[in-house]
Coordinates of C-alpha atoms in Angstrom, one line a residue:
X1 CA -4.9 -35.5 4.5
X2 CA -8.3 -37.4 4.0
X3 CA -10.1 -34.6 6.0
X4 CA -8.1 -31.7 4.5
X5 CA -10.3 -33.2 1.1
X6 CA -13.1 -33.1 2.3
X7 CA -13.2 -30.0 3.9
X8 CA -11.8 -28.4 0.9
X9 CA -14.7 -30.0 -0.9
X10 CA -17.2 -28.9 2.0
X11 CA -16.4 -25.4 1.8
X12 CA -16.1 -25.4 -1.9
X13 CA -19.7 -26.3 -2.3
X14 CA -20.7 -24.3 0.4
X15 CA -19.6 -21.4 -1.3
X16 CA -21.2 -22.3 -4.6
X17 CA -24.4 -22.6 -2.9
X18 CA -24.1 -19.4 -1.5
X19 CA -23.5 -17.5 -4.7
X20 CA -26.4 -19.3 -5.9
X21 CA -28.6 -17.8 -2.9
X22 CA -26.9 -14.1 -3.4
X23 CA -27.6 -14.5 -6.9
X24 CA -31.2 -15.3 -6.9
X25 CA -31.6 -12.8 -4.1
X26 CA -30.3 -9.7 -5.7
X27 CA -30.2 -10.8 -9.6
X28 CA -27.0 -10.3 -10.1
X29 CA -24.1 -12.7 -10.8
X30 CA -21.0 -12.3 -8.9
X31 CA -19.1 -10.3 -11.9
X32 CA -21.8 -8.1 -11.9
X33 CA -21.9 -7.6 -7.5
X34 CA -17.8 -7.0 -7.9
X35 CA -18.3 -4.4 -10.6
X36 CA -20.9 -2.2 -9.1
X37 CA -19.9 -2.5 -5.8
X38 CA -16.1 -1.8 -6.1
X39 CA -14.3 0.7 -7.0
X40 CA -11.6 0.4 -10.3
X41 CA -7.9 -0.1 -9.4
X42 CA -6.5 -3.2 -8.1
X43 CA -9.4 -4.3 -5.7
X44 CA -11.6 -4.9 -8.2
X45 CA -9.5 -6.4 -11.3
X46 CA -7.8 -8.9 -8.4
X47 CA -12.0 -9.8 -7.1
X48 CA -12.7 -10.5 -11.0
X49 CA -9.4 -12.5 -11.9
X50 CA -10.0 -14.4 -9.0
X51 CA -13.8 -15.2 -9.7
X52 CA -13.2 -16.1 -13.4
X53 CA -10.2 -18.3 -12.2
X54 CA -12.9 -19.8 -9.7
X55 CA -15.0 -20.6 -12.0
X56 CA -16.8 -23.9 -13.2
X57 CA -16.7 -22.9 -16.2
X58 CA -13.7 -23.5 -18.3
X59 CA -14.7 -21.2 -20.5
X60 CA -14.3 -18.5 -17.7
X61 CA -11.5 -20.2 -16.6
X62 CA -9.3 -19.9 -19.8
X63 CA -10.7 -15.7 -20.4
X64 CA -8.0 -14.5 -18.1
X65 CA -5.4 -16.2 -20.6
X66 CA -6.7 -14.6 -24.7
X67 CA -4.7 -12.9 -26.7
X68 CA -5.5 -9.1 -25.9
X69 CA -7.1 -9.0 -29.6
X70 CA -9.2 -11.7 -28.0
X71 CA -10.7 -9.7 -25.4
X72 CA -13.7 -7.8 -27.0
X73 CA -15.0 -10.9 -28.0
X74 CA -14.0 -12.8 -24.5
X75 CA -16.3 -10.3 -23.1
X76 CA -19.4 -11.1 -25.0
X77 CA -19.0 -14.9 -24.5
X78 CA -19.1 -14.1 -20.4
X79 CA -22.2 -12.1 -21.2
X80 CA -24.1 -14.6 -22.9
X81 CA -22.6 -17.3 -20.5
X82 CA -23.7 -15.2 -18.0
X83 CA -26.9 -14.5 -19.5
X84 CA -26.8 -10.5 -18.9
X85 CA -28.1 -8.1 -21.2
X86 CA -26.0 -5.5 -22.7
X87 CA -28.0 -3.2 -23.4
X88 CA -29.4 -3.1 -20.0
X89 CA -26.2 -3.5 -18.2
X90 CA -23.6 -1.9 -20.7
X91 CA -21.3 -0.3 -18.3
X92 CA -20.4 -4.0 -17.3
X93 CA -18.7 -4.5 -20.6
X94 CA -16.7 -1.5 -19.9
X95 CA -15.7 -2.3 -16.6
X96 CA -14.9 -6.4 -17.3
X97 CA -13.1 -4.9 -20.4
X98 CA -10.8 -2.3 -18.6
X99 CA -10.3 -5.8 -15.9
X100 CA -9.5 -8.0 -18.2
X101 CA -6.8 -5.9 -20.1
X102 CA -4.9 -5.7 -16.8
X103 CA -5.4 -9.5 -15.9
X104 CA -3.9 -10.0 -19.9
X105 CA -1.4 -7.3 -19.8
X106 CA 0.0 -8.4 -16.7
X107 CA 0.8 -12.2 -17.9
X108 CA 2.1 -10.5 -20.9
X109 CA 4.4 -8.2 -19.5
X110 CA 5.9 -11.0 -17.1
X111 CA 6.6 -12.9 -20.6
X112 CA 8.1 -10.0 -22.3
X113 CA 9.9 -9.2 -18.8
X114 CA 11.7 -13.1 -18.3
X115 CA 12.7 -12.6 -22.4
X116 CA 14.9 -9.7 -21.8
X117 CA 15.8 -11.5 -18.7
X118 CA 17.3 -14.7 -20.7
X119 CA 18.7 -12.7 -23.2
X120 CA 22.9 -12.6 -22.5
X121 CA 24.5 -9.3 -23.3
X122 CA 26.6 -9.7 -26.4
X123 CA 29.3 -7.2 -26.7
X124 CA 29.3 -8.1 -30.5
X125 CA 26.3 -6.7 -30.5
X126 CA 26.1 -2.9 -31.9
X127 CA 22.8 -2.1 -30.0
X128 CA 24.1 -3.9 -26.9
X129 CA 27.3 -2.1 -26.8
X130 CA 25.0 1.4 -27.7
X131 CA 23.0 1.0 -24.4
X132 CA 25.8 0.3 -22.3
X133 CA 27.7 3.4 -23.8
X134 CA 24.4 5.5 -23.4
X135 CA 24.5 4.3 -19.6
X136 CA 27.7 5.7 -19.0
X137 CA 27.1 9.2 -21.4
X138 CA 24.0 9.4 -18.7
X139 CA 25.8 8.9 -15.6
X140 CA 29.5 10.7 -16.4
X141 CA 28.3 13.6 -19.0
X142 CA 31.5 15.0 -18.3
X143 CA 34.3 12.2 -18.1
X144 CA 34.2 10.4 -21.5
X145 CA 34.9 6.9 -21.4
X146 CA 38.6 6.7 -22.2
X147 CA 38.8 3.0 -23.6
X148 CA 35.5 0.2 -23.8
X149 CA 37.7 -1.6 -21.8
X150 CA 38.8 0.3 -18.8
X151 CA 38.8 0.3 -15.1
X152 CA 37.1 3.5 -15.4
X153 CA 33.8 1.1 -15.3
X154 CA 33.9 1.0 -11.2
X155 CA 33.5 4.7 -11.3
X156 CA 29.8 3.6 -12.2
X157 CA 29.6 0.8 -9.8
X158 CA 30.7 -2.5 -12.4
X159 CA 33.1 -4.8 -11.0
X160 CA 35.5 -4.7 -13.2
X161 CA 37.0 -3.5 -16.9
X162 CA 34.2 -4.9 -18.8
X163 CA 30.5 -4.7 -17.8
X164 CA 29.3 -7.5 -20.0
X165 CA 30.3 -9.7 -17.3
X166 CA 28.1 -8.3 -14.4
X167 CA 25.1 -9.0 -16.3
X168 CA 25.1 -12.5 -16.4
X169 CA 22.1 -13.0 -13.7
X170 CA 19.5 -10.2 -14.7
X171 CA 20.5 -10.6 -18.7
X172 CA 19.5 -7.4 -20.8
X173 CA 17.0 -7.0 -18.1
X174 CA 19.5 -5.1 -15.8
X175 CA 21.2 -3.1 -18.5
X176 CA 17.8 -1.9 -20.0
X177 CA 16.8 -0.7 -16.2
X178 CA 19.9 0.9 -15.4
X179 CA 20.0 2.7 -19.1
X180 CA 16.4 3.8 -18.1
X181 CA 17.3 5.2 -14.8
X182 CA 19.8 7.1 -15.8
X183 CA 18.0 8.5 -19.2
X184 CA 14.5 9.2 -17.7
X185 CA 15.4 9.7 -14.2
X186 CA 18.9 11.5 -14.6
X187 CA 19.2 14.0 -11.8
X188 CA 18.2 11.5 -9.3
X189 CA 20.5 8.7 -11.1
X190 CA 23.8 10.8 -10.5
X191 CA 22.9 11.6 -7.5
X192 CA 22.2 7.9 -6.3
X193 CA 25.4 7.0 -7.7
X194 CA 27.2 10.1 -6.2
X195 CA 26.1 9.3 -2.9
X196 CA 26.9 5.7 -3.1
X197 CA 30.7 6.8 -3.9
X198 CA 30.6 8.3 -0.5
X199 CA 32.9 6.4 2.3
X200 CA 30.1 6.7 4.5
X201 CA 27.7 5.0 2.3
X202 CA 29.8 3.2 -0.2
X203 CA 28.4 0.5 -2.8
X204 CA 28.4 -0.5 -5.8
X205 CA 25.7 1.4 -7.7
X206 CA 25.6 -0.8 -11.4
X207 CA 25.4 -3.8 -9.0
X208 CA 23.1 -2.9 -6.7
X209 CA 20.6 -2.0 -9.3
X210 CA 21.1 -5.3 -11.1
X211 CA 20.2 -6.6 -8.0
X212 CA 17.0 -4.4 -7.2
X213 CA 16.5 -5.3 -10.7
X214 CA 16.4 -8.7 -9.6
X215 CA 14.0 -8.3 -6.4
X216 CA 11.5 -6.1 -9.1
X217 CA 11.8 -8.9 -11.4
X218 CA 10.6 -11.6 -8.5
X219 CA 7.6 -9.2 -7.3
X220 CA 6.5 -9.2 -10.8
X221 CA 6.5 -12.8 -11.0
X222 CA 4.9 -13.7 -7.8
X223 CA 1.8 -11.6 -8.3
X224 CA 2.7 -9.5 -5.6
X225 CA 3.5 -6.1 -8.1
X226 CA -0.6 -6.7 -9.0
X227 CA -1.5 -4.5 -6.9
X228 CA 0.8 -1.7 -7.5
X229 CA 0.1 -1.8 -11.6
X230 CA -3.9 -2.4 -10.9
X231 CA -3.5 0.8 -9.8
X232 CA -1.6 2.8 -11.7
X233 CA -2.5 1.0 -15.2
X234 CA -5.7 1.9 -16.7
X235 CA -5.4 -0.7 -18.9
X236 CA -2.7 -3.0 -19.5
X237 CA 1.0 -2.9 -17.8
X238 CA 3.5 -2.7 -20.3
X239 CA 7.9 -2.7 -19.8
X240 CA 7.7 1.1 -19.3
X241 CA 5.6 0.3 -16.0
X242 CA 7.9 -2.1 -15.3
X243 CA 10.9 0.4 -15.7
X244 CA 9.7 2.9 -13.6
X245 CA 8.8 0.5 -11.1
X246 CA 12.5 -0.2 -10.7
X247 CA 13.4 3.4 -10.8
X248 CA 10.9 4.1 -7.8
X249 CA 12.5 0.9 -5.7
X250 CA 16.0 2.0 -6.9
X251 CA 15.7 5.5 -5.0
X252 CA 13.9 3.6 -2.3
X253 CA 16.6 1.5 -1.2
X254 CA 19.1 3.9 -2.0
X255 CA 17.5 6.0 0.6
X256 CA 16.5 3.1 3.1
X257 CA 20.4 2.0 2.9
X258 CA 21.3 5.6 4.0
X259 CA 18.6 5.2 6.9
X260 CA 19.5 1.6 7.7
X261 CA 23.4 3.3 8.4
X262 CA 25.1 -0.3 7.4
X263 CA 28.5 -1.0 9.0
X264 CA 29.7 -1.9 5.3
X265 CA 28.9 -3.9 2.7
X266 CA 28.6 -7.4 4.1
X267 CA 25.3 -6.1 5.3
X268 CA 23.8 -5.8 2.3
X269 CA 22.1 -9.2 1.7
X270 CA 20.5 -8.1 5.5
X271 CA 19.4 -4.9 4.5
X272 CA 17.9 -6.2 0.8
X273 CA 15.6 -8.8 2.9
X274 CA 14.1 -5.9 5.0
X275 CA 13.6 -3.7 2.1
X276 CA 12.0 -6.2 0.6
X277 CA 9.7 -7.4 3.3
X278 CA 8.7 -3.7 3.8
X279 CA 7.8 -3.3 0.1
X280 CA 5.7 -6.5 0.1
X281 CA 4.2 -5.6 3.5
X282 CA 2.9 -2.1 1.2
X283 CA 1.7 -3.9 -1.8
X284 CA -1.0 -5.8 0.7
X285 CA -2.8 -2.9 0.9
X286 CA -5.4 -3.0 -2.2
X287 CA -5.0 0.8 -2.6
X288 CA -1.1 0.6 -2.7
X289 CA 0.2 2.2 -5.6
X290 CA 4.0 2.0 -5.2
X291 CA 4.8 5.4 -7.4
X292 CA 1.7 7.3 -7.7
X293 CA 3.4 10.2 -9.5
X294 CA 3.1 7.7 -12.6
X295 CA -0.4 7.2 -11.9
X296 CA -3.3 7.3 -14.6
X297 CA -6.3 7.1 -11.7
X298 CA -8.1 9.8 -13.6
X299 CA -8.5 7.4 -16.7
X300 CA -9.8 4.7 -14.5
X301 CA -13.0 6.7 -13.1
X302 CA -15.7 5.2 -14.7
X303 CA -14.7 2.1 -15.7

């Protein structure tokens, strides 16, 4: 343990001297070197969140953490800390800004993300009981919904008469994903769910997306959707990212399932943990965006 210290020590000096050396060698600072030398998109937002959290400076440190109202401002304290003209270098401030809304927006978007997760369904809730009604308008356009209670609920994949109690684990989260499939992505929703009515294939589709919900929810939180929405975001992620995230993994597995030819459902946890490793295998690749079809690369020329 006593060596582990000190090397940790060692090679963290070591590597402040030799930004000090690269620094007076090309007269640049290491935000500055990341900037010009690397391309936007998630390899060079990840280079600058990881250098600011490096940083000695706590003042650095914290930047990764403002308010996004904050950031403007944020950005002028790094060039003065920094000592780096803005007038000579003002394409910096455009690119730290465009980073910086990212790093932000993606700490936000996990808050507003674990919200809708905590938050119960409440069937005494109008707009609660609205979404859930939309889901099934979405899904069974022509086979209205005979009672709220009603077995009719496991045509859609629910486990029983009432819904409310399937979304114990992913909270509003689940239901706002499914709603979202099924409204935005609609032709490809009913056929998911037709398909996973076949004997062949058979699952449950409302559960299985609460639980892809679920492994969307725990990429988000590890870090390891960062590079996906550094790529895809121009500026900052937001819960329609998010959504459409869950829509792309949705079809995904639905079609990795089919591929992965399951003896029944007792595989599923089995076939999850290889979907799963496969995705995160993917989002190692800096230039991984998951869905590029909801892609904005054109804004992020320049930056």
């Amino acid at each position: 343990m006593f060596l582990q210290v000190c090397l940790y020590f060692y090679c963290k000096c070591l590597w402040r001297c030799l930004k000090f050396v690269v620094r007076k060698l090309t007269g640049q600072c290491e935000l500055q070197r990341i900037c010009y030398n690397t391309k936007p998109g998630a390899a060079r937002t990840m280079k600058i969140e990881a250098s600011l959290k490096g940083s000695k400076s706590k003042r650095l440190q914290t930047s990764v953490s403002v308010h996004p109202d904050a950031i403007e401002k944020t950005i002028d304290d790094i060039m003065e800390l920094k000592r780096i003209n803005p007038d000579i270098n003002p394409q910096l401030g455009v690119s730290l800004q465009a980073c910086l809304l990212q790093i932000v927006g993606y700490r936000n978007l996990i808050a507003e993300v674990e919200k809708l997760r905590r938050e119960p369904y409440d069937s005494e809730n109008p707009q609660h009981e609205e979404m859930l009604l939309k889901l099934w308008k979405c899904l069974k356009p022509n086979s209205p919904l005979k009672a709220r209670i009603s077995k009719q609920w496991c045509e859609i994949g629910f486990q029983g008469d009432d819904p409310k109690t399937d979304f114990r684990g992913m909270g509003l989260l689940g239901l706002y994903n499914l709603v979202y499939f099924a409204e935005w992505d609609t032709e490809i929703a009913q056929q998911v769910l037709s398909d996973s009515l076949h004997p062949k294939y058979s699952y449950s589709f409302a559960i299985v997306g609460i639980n892809i919900t679920d492994l969307t929810y725990n990429l988000l939180v590890s870090g390891a959707l960062k590079t996906h929405f550094y790529n895809v975001a121009p500026e900052a992620p937001t819960l329609t990212h998010f959504q459409q995230t869950f829509c792309y993994l949705m079809h995904e597995f639905h079609k990795f399932w089919i591929e992965e030819d399951p003896l029944d459902i007792m595989e599923f946890n089995r076939v999850r943990e290889k979907f799963h490793k496969q995705i995160l295998k993917q989002l190692q690749n800096p230039e991984m965006a998951l869905c590029p079809h909801f892609a904005a690369s054109e804004s992020l020329i320049n930056m």
